[in-house]
Amino acid sequence: MKRILVTGGTGYIGSHTVVELIRAGYEAVIADNLSNSEISVLEGIEKITGVKPAFECIDLCDPSALDHLLTRHGGIVAAIHFAAYKAVGESVSQPLKYYRNNLTSLINLLEWMSRHSILHLVFSSSCTVYGQPEKLPVTEQAPVLPATSPYGNTKQICEAIIRDTAAASESIKSIALRYFNPIGAHASALIGELPVGIPNNLVPFITQTAIGIREQLSVFGNDYNTPDGSCIRDYIHVVDLAKAHVAAVERLIGGKNKKNFEVFNLGTGRGVSVLELIRTFEKISGVKLNYKIAGRREGDTEQVWADTSFANRELGWKAQSTLEETLLSAWKWEQYCRTTGNRK
Ligand code: UD1
């Protein structure tokens, strides 16, 4: 059985990817310091798959811990690197925390992968690298614009570090996956997103408002140059996103990649406005959301959605879920969290 290292594997996207790896016949080894996730996620993974993945509570900024892990779990053929800080606002107030953690962990990983002859890396990147693109839908060829936050900058710098490493070494091959807006949860409602404190992202805020944890949702702006004035994003089901990671691993280990470093957009190809998303949520949940129109949020991009044709063609992957199914999974997860008290 092929063994895959998943850093950040107890996190939101990481845990769903571990499930899809196991379902596809891989063995996952999780490395996570639990800084933004819960150990109980392992039980959710086990309930879904029947397999409890190997877990190592380590900080990737500690090179000797990583070396020990790779020695203990020999024969790893690829790594998927999710582990990173990701709160945009916090990255503005604490930039060094973000640069230290996100860059050091990647550099350590690349160095120790190479020493342990692990030649394949899938990297978690973001559509934030495009800023506000001139042409929509945005393709992978669109220019990478100056980042608007230290978090976004770490994604750009990490892509550059990997690109340079892959160019210098014939052996390391990598795929960076640029996520649009991952939302939803596993259909079983046994794993999902566990935001700490007040959620920054739209969908957790919506589900928490609907269930009564938050008083009111603020819609950040209705005076944008979009059909209904609210911002447009490309919301992708986290399980669809997870499956793309399996496809990326298979492309690398099967030697089907065309370059040592490749980049793919992962979205649905469909742009949805904030107000449209709220209406869809109300329809599938039967809950009338308490929301108000508030001012614009600083740093928000007006509209962005993906051209996914490169990923569709080359990875043989396509997002399958409808927005309704995706929002229903997020709502089921919120309800499950309430009944189990499963919340940070
Ligand atoms: C943000 C980050 C992105 C990161 C992603 C996932 C920016 C510019 N981008 O994406 O880099 O990868 O989170 O963590 O910060 N909204 C409301 N009310 C709310 C919350 C959000 O109206 O209470 C709106 C926002 O204005 C936006 C949309 O909902 O138009 C989506 O927001 P959000 O879920 O925070 O994602 P992004 O900002 O797209």
XYZ file of C-alpha atoms and ligand atoms in Angstrom:
383
model
C 0.000 0.000 0.000
C 1.460 3.402 -0.957
C 2.165 5.612 2.013
C 1.454 9.356 1.887
C 2.503 11.993 4.433
C -0.294 14.474 5.095
C 0.852 17.532 7.046
C -2.051 19.347 8.663
C -4.021 16.142 8.244
C -6.349 16.763 11.194
C -7.326 20.166 9.788
C -10.362 20.999 7.700
C -9.177 20.186 4.174
C -6.502 17.783 5.417
C -8.965 15.491 7.209
C -11.255 15.235 4.180
C -8.222 14.463 2.030
C -7.079 11.710 4.405
C -10.527 10.108 4.007
C -10.296 10.231 0.207
C -6.736 8.868 0.234
C -7.803 5.909 2.372
C -10.829 5.309 0.141
C -8.509 5.294 -2.877
C -6.312 2.614 -1.271
C -3.498 4.738 0.179
C -2.075 4.687 3.674
C -1.983 8.149 5.261
C 0.508 9.291 7.883
C -0.653 12.514 9.521
C 1.733 15.127 10.919
C -0.054 17.911 12.797
C 0.727 20.026 15.847
C -3.006 20.417 16.636
C -2.608 24.200 16.741
C -5.885 24.619 14.857
C -7.475 21.168 14.989
C -8.683 18.519 17.393
C -7.341 15.023 18.011
C -10.965 13.756 17.927
C -10.899 14.265 14.147
C -9.036 10.939 13.987
C -12.134 9.189 15.349
C -14.274 10.804 12.668
C -11.864 9.577 10.004
C -11.913 6.093 11.514
C -15.715 5.984 11.667
C -15.957 6.959 8.008
C -13.204 4.736 6.609
C -12.768 1.947 9.164
C -9.095 2.900 9.336
C -7.333 4.928 12.015
C -4.458 6.674 10.262
C -1.016 6.945 11.848
C -0.738 10.258 13.666
C 2.322 12.171 14.854
C 1.868 15.344 16.879
C 4.840 17.325 15.624
C 5.687 20.871 14.668
C 7.200 20.959 11.198
C 9.339 23.918 12.236
C 11.322 21.348 14.268
C 13.557 19.587 11.723
C 14.639 16.766 14.036
C 11.006 15.871 14.791
C 10.352 15.684 11.062
C 13.449 13.568 10.497
C 12.316 11.144 13.221
C 8.845 10.927 11.740
C 10.171 10.132 8.278
C 12.508 7.515 9.746
C 9.740 5.892 11.811
C 7.367 5.816 8.846
C 9.725 4.698 6.106
C 8.709 4.284 2.485
C 6.586 7.440 2.129
C 6.166 8.131 -1.607
C 4.585 11.599 -1.547
C 3.691 14.430 0.797
C 0.647 16.678 0.812
C 1.456 19.866 2.681
C -1.556 21.548 4.285
C -0.033 22.594 7.614
C 0.012 26.386 7.725
C -1.538 29.355 9.468
C -4.386 30.774 7.406
C -6.163 33.659 9.147
C -5.817 36.700 6.907
C -6.525 39.302 9.644
C -4.162 37.702 12.164
C -1.430 37.603 9.534
C -1.696 41.395 9.195
C -1.290 41.943 12.954
C 1.322 39.176 13.454
C 3.225 38.895 10.171
C 6.361 37.279 11.602
C 4.313 34.446 13.110
C 3.036 33.720 9.600
C 6.346 34.058 7.791
C 8.179 31.945 10.376
C 5.629 29.150 10.496
C 4.524 28.908 6.874
C 7.958 29.326 5.298
C 10.055 27.384 7.836
C 7.764 24.371 7.763
C 7.882 24.188 3.963
C 11.669 24.575 3.824
C 12.143 21.865 6.459
C 9.763 19.599 4.626
C 11.538 20.020 1.282
C 14.944 19.436 2.856
C 13.935 16.340 4.760
C 11.849 14.923 1.926
C 14.915 15.033 -0.256
C 17.100 13.369 2.410
C 14.520 10.606 2.748
C 14.176 10.256 -1.045
C 10.554 11.435 -1.083
C 10.214 12.980 -4.497
C 6.613 14.167 -4.778
C 4.904 17.126 -3.125
C 1.356 18.456 -3.397
C 1.081 21.968 -1.989
C -1.956 23.780 -0.626
C -2.135 27.169 -2.340
C -4.895 29.714 -2.822
C -6.650 31.785 -5.462
C -5.662 34.735 -3.289
C -2.486 34.848 -5.436
C -4.569 36.311 -8.308
C -5.976 39.277 -6.333
C -8.682 40.883 -8.497
C -8.030 39.311 -11.917
C -8.657 41.362 -15.041
C -10.250 38.471 -16.895
C -12.843 36.069 -15.498
C -12.953 33.161 -15.127
C -9.328 33.255 -14.046
C -6.854 30.790 -15.580
C -3.542 29.591 -14.176
C -1.814 31.918 -16.651
C -3.222 35.055 -14.987
C -0.519 37.158 -13.366
C 0.200 36.704 -9.689
C -0.471 40.137 -8.171
C 1.233 41.666 -5.120
C -0.286 40.018 -2.053
C -2.671 42.033 0.093
C -1.810 40.213 3.334
C 1.202 38.427 4.848
C -0.851 35.209 4.683
C -1.353 35.648 0.925
C 2.309 36.522 0.578
C 3.353 33.275 2.292
C 1.365 31.341 -0.341
C 3.160 33.205 -3.141
C 6.594 32.789 -1.535
C 5.956 29.089 -0.854
C 5.002 28.541 -4.501
C 8.234 30.320 -5.523
C 10.316 28.217 -3.094
C 8.848 25.028 -4.530
C 9.213 26.218 -8.144
C 12.904 27.047 -7.590
C 13.561 23.772 -5.762
C 11.873 21.734 -8.495
C 13.858 23.627 -11.146
C 17.159 23.012 -9.372
C 16.618 19.357 -8.679
C 15.638 16.829 -11.279
C 14.214 14.643 -8.558
C 11.601 16.792 -6.729
C 8.283 17.107 -8.534
C 5.445 19.175 -7.238
C 1.901 20.339 -7.864
C 0.473 23.475 -6.260
C -3.304 23.479 -5.965
C -4.895 26.924 -5.883
C -8.117 26.593 -3.920
C -11.027 28.916 -4.471
C -13.471 28.922 -1.519
C -13.702 25.500 0.163
C -16.942 25.008 2.102
C -19.149 22.159 3.344
C -18.339 18.979 5.217
C -18.284 15.226 4.759
C -21.775 13.871 3.975
C -21.593 11.686 7.117
C -21.267 14.902 9.213
C -18.484 13.122 11.130
C -15.794 15.595 10.049
C -16.018 19.242 8.998
C -14.640 22.688 9.668
C -14.043 23.663 13.303
C -13.466 27.416 13.317
C -11.965 28.782 16.523
C -13.970 31.669 17.990
C -15.891 33.995 15.682
C -15.622 32.699 12.123
C -14.077 34.991 9.513
C -15.395 33.004 6.585
C -18.888 33.342 5.213
C -20.348 29.835 5.409
C -19.386 29.010 9.028
C -20.778 32.426 9.986
C -24.026 31.638 8.170
C -24.468 28.207 9.788
C -23.606 29.580 13.244
C -26.148 32.394 12.771
C -28.787 29.939 11.590
C -28.281 27.735 14.647
C -28.329 30.696 17.038
C -24.676 30.992 18.083
C -24.324 34.343 16.282
C -26.936 37.050 16.436
C -26.689 38.417 12.916
C -24.693 37.987 9.726
C -23.190 41.085 8.117
C -23.048 41.125 4.332
C -19.863 42.999 3.563
C -21.003 45.396 0.843
C -23.836 45.545 -1.680
C -22.401 48.312 -3.833
C -19.879 46.279 -5.816
C -19.948 46.195 -9.581
C -21.758 42.816 -9.679
C -25.350 41.968 -10.666
C -26.711 42.180 -7.093
C -23.931 44.371 -5.668
C -22.453 41.700 -3.358
C -19.071 39.978 -3.897
C -18.763 36.895 -6.050
C -16.715 33.798 -5.210
C -16.318 30.223 -6.416
C -17.478 27.973 -3.536
C -16.241 24.382 -3.823
C -17.310 21.365 -1.752
C -14.406 20.296 0.461
C -14.902 16.642 -0.558
C -14.540 17.552 -4.247
C -11.424 19.487 -3.303
C -10.074 16.517 -1.330
C -10.527 14.226 -4.338
C -8.395 16.567 -6.450
C -5.502 15.918 -4.046
C -5.725 12.203 -4.709
C -5.683 12.941 -8.452
C -2.627 15.186 -7.998
C -0.772 12.503 -6.011
C -1.605 9.942 -8.695
C -0.377 12.262 -11.425
C 2.958 12.724 -9.653
C 3.648 9.157 -8.625
C 2.420 7.879 -11.987
C 4.931 10.207 -13.706
C 2.150 11.874 -15.696
C 3.168 15.412 -14.828
C 4.463 17.447 -17.763
C 6.705 19.761 -15.743
C 8.533 19.462 -12.426
C 6.255 22.143 -11.017
C 2.638 22.483 -12.055
C -0.194 24.683 -10.832
C -3.925 23.923 -10.949
C -7.005 25.943 -10.100
C -9.484 24.049 -7.937
C -12.961 25.510 -8.098
C -16.316 24.756 -9.643
C -16.060 27.285 -12.466
C -19.196 29.024 -11.209
C -19.322 32.403 -9.484
C -21.921 32.863 -6.728
C -22.700 36.134 -4.947
C -22.986 36.465 -1.171
C -26.722 37.244 -1.456
C -27.286 34.299 -3.802
C -25.499 32.012 -1.365
C -27.649 33.284 1.527
C -30.830 32.648 -0.493
C -29.690 29.135 -1.373
C -28.864 28.411 2.257
C -32.313 29.617 3.352
C -33.926 27.355 0.769
C -32.078 24.157 1.728
C -32.260 24.702 5.496
C -35.713 26.239 5.762
C -34.190 28.816 8.141
C -34.701 32.532 7.598
C -31.307 34.125 8.161
C -30.971 37.258 10.223
C -28.633 39.395 8.145
C -27.943 43.034 7.423
C -26.040 44.856 4.738
C -22.846 46.260 6.230
C -19.922 48.197 4.795
C -17.292 46.629 2.606
C -14.600 44.536 4.312
C -11.126 45.935 3.780
C -9.018 43.931 1.358
C -11.942 42.022 -0.190
C -11.747 41.105 -3.844
C -14.876 42.065 -5.782
C -15.297 38.950 -7.840
C -13.301 35.848 -8.678
C -14.119 32.433 -10.024
C -12.040 29.729 -11.618
C -11.424 28.502 -15.090
C -11.082 24.849 -14.172
C -10.493 23.431 -17.632
C -6.798 22.705 -17.006
C -7.558 20.673 -13.874
C -10.522 18.979 -15.586
C -8.388 17.898 -18.520
C -5.038 17.132 -16.917
C -6.101 15.781 -13.518
C -9.185 14.055 -14.905
C -11.063 15.704 -12.073
C -14.157 17.868 -11.879
C -16.116 19.275 -8.947
C -19.364 17.276 -8.790
C -21.479 18.721 -5.981
C -24.142 21.354 -6.472
C -24.215 24.443 -4.277
C -27.366 23.065 -2.623
C -25.676 19.757 -1.702
C -22.620 21.581 -0.475
C -24.544 23.969 1.762
C -26.680 21.123 3.072
C -23.522 19.278 4.160
C -22.319 22.427 5.989
C -25.711 22.737 7.704
C -25.777 19.050 8.736
C -22.284 19.469 10.193
C -23.326 22.540 12.208
C -26.273 20.587 13.623
C -24.032 17.620 14.430
C -21.625 19.952 16.278
C -24.486 21.264 18.374
C -25.703 17.808 19.364
C -22.207 16.556 20.213
C -20.818 19.785 21.700
C -17.998 19.294 19.223
C -16.736 22.833 19.018
C -13.521 24.536 20.013
C -10.565 34.406 2.407
C -9.176 34.806 2.039
C -8.492 33.682 1.293
C -8.540 32.413 2.100
C -9.989 32.090 2.399
C -10.135 30.832 3.232
C -9.144 37.230 1.664
C -9.047 38.329 0.668
N -9.166 35.983 1.209
O -11.322 34.297 1.204
O -7.157 34.029 1.039
O -7.935 31.384 1.374
O -10.588 33.178 3.108
O -9.728 31.029 4.536
O -9.205 37.452 2.844
N -18.553 37.737 3.811
C -19.630 38.433 4.343
N -19.865 38.313 5.670
C -19.102 37.569 6.507
C -18.011 36.853 5.968
C -17.750 36.976 4.615
O -20.347 39.116 3.617
O -19.375 37.535 7.719
C -18.290 37.807 2.366
C -16.921 38.377 2.024
O -16.970 39.764 1.886
C -16.652 37.661 0.700
C -17.372 36.328 0.831
O -18.309 36.500 1.883
O -17.224 38.368 -0.348
C -16.445 35.175 1.172
O -15.665 35.546 2.294
P -14.717 34.499 3.048
O -15.476 33.272 3.350
O -14.081 35.217 4.188
O -13.650 34.099 1.943
P -12.680 35.029 1.051
O -12.575 36.398 1.605
O -13.106 34.879 -0.353
